[in-house]
XYZ file of C-alpha atoms in Angstrom:
193
model
C -18.296 -15.911 -24.861
C -16.597 -13.004 -23.077
C -13.948 -10.955 -24.876
C -10.594 -12.130 -23.426
C -8.969 -8.782 -24.271
C -11.258 -7.072 -21.748
C -10.594 -9.555 -18.955
C -8.981 -8.032 -15.866
C -6.754 -11.119 -15.554
C -3.852 -9.640 -17.565
C -4.041 -6.487 -15.446
C -3.703 -8.575 -12.288
C -0.694 -10.443 -13.700
C 0.981 -7.203 -14.709
C 0.302 -5.770 -11.235
C 1.798 -8.864 -9.601
C 4.973 -8.264 -11.604
C 5.149 -4.647 -10.458
C 4.660 -5.662 -6.818
C 7.455 -8.243 -7.189
C 9.805 -5.601 -8.584
C 8.921 -3.102 -5.850
C 9.583 -5.675 -3.131
C 12.874 -6.584 -4.803
C 13.914 -2.920 -4.860
C 12.954 -2.670 -1.209
C 15.210 -5.529 -0.156
C 18.102 -4.285 -2.310
C 18.273 -1.195 -0.091
C 19.180 -3.305 2.955
C 22.896 -3.012 3.668
C 24.822 -5.123 6.179
C 26.931 -3.397 8.824
C 30.605 -2.794 8.075
C 31.732 -4.310 11.376
C 30.988 -7.874 12.417
C 29.554 -7.080 15.840
C 26.109 -7.293 17.351
C 26.377 -3.605 18.318
C 26.949 -2.682 14.663
C 23.868 -4.681 13.710
C 21.791 -2.964 16.403
C 22.784 0.446 15.032
C 20.925 -0.493 11.839
C 17.571 -0.610 13.645
C 16.095 2.240 11.523
C 16.771 0.224 8.357
C 15.268 -2.908 9.869
C 12.201 -1.071 11.114
C 11.691 0.752 7.811
C 12.074 -2.490 5.852
C 9.693 -4.460 8.109
C 6.980 -1.780 8.070
C 7.295 -1.279 4.304
C 7.281 -5.004 3.580
C 4.186 -5.500 5.740
C 2.530 -2.518 4.073
C 3.296 -3.849 0.581
C 1.976 -7.295 1.563
C -1.243 -5.720 2.818
C -1.589 -3.603 -0.327
C -1.022 -6.670 -2.535
C -3.597 -8.777 -0.632
C -6.146 -5.953 -0.794
C -5.364 -5.382 -4.487
C -6.197 -9.020 -5.225
C -9.315 -8.801 -3.103
C -10.579 -5.763 -5.024
C -9.877 -7.350 -8.405
C -12.106 -10.312 -7.525
C -15.033 -7.972 -8.119
C -13.950 -6.498 -11.435
C -15.614 -7.900 -14.519
C -13.618 -6.178 -17.247
C -10.435 -4.211 -17.758
C -12.181 -0.950 -18.538
C -10.115 2.097 -19.417
C -10.899 3.712 -16.052
C -9.938 0.537 -14.141
C -6.655 0.309 -16.054
C -5.750 3.931 -15.273
C -6.820 3.624 -11.621
C -4.587 0.552 -11.384
C -1.648 2.369 -12.982
C -2.078 5.249 -10.520
C -2.124 2.744 -7.672
C 1.002 0.982 -8.936
C 2.764 4.320 -9.357
C 2.073 5.226 -5.751
C 3.249 1.782 -4.591
C 6.477 2.189 -6.576
C 7.454 5.140 -4.339
C 7.731 2.952 -1.219
C 11.354 1.773 -1.745
C 12.598 5.352 -2.132
C 10.890 6.646 1.005
C 11.885 3.514 2.937
C 15.548 4.033 2.033
C 15.328 7.696 2.998
C 13.839 7.113 6.446
C 16.390 4.364 7.064
C 19.345 6.509 5.960
C 18.130 9.494 7.957
C 17.406 7.363 11.055
C 13.756 8.429 11.134
C 14.298 12.154 10.613
C 11.127 14.289 10.498
C 10.984 15.155 6.781
C 11.616 11.614 5.460
C 9.013 10.149 7.840
C 6.581 12.871 6.742
C 7.105 11.953 3.090
C 6.749 8.253 3.987
C 3.342 8.944 5.536
C 2.358 11.102 2.546
C 3.220 8.214 0.196
C 1.070 5.898 2.330
C -1.766 8.441 2.053
C -1.255 8.604 -1.716
C -1.426 4.798 -1.922
C -4.643 4.921 0.092
C -6.158 7.517 -2.274
C -5.297 5.443 -5.336
C -6.665 2.333 -3.596
C -9.929 4.197 -3.097
C -9.936 4.991 -6.840
C -9.363 1.302 -7.586
C -12.231 0.315 -5.264
C -14.528 2.816 -6.939
C -13.788 1.304 -10.353
C -13.686 -2.398 -9.427
C -16.362 -2.545 -6.743
C -18.650 0.482 -6.955
C -18.915 0.441 -10.758
C -18.285 -3.171 -11.782
C -18.946 -5.272 -8.700
C -21.880 -3.469 -7.107
C -24.083 -6.552 -7.213
C -21.351 -8.645 -5.541
C -20.824 -6.439 -2.466
C -23.664 -5.336 -0.224
C -24.336 -1.647 0.285
C -23.478 -1.934 3.982
C -20.136 -3.615 3.211
C -19.314 -0.913 0.637
C -20.138 1.735 3.238
C -17.848 0.080 5.800
C -15.073 -0.157 3.174
C -15.474 3.546 2.374
C -15.418 4.553 6.063
C -12.373 2.359 6.661
C -10.566 3.949 3.701
C -11.353 7.476 4.873
C -10.283 6.656 8.443
C -7.017 5.167 7.188
C -6.370 8.117 4.881
C -7.018 10.519 7.762
C -4.625 8.557 9.976
C -1.845 8.700 7.369
C -2.362 12.461 6.969
C -2.257 12.849 10.755
C 0.942 10.753 10.837
C 2.483 13.029 8.181
C 1.726 16.095 10.283
C 2.860 14.405 13.501
C 6.127 13.312 11.850
C 7.198 16.922 11.430
C 7.711 17.074 15.185
C 7.559 13.488 16.470
C 8.706 11.085 13.739
C 8.889 7.993 15.961
C 5.318 8.569 17.173
C 4.263 8.973 13.544
C 5.852 5.617 12.672
C 3.934 4.004 15.532
C 0.712 5.559 14.230
C 1.457 4.225 10.737
C 2.057 0.731 12.141
C -1.191 0.873 14.092
C -3.049 1.970 10.995
C -1.761 -0.994 8.991
C -3.605 -3.372 11.299
C -6.909 -2.051 9.923
C -6.189 -3.618 6.526
C -4.751 -6.975 7.608
C -8.073 -8.487 6.596
C -9.285 -7.141 3.233
C -12.881 -8.277 3.606
C -15.096 -6.205 5.868
C -17.612 -8.987 6.419
C -17.363 -12.660 7.272
C -18.059 -13.540 3.660
C -15.014 -14.270 1.447
């Protein structure tokens, strides 16, 4: 019988709670317009865009988090710490979302937003290394692991490029971030579940 204290199940439940809190904090930053006109609502487009992109990003991160944890066999110390690093990076999303919304997509806030996305990608790669490369090697083919690694590096590179681009062209950087998110809409790299 397996030791229940080493099961990754509790780690997944804890992570689900953190994701729920982060999404709640994200929505609490949405503020209605002071006037009751359609024009006043339209002026809030940076907040709406920031919220939509961040919500989609958090949904993608959560789906991929669950996908990765399907391969973990135990809550090893390194998996626990990789997960905490990942959750820490995810917890920064509401702050950067609020900042880009308040600044109406100013260069520095969009740069930090992209940097946070890069940080989340780095910690996701750490999580994959622990859950898949160390614990779930026999469950994922070498070719699928290679594709996952290439996809992670390409995404990380795109977020870094978006951070640099945001210094001069923040709207273009946001478009690049949105395009990059499409890469992770499907967590599995093969047709297998």
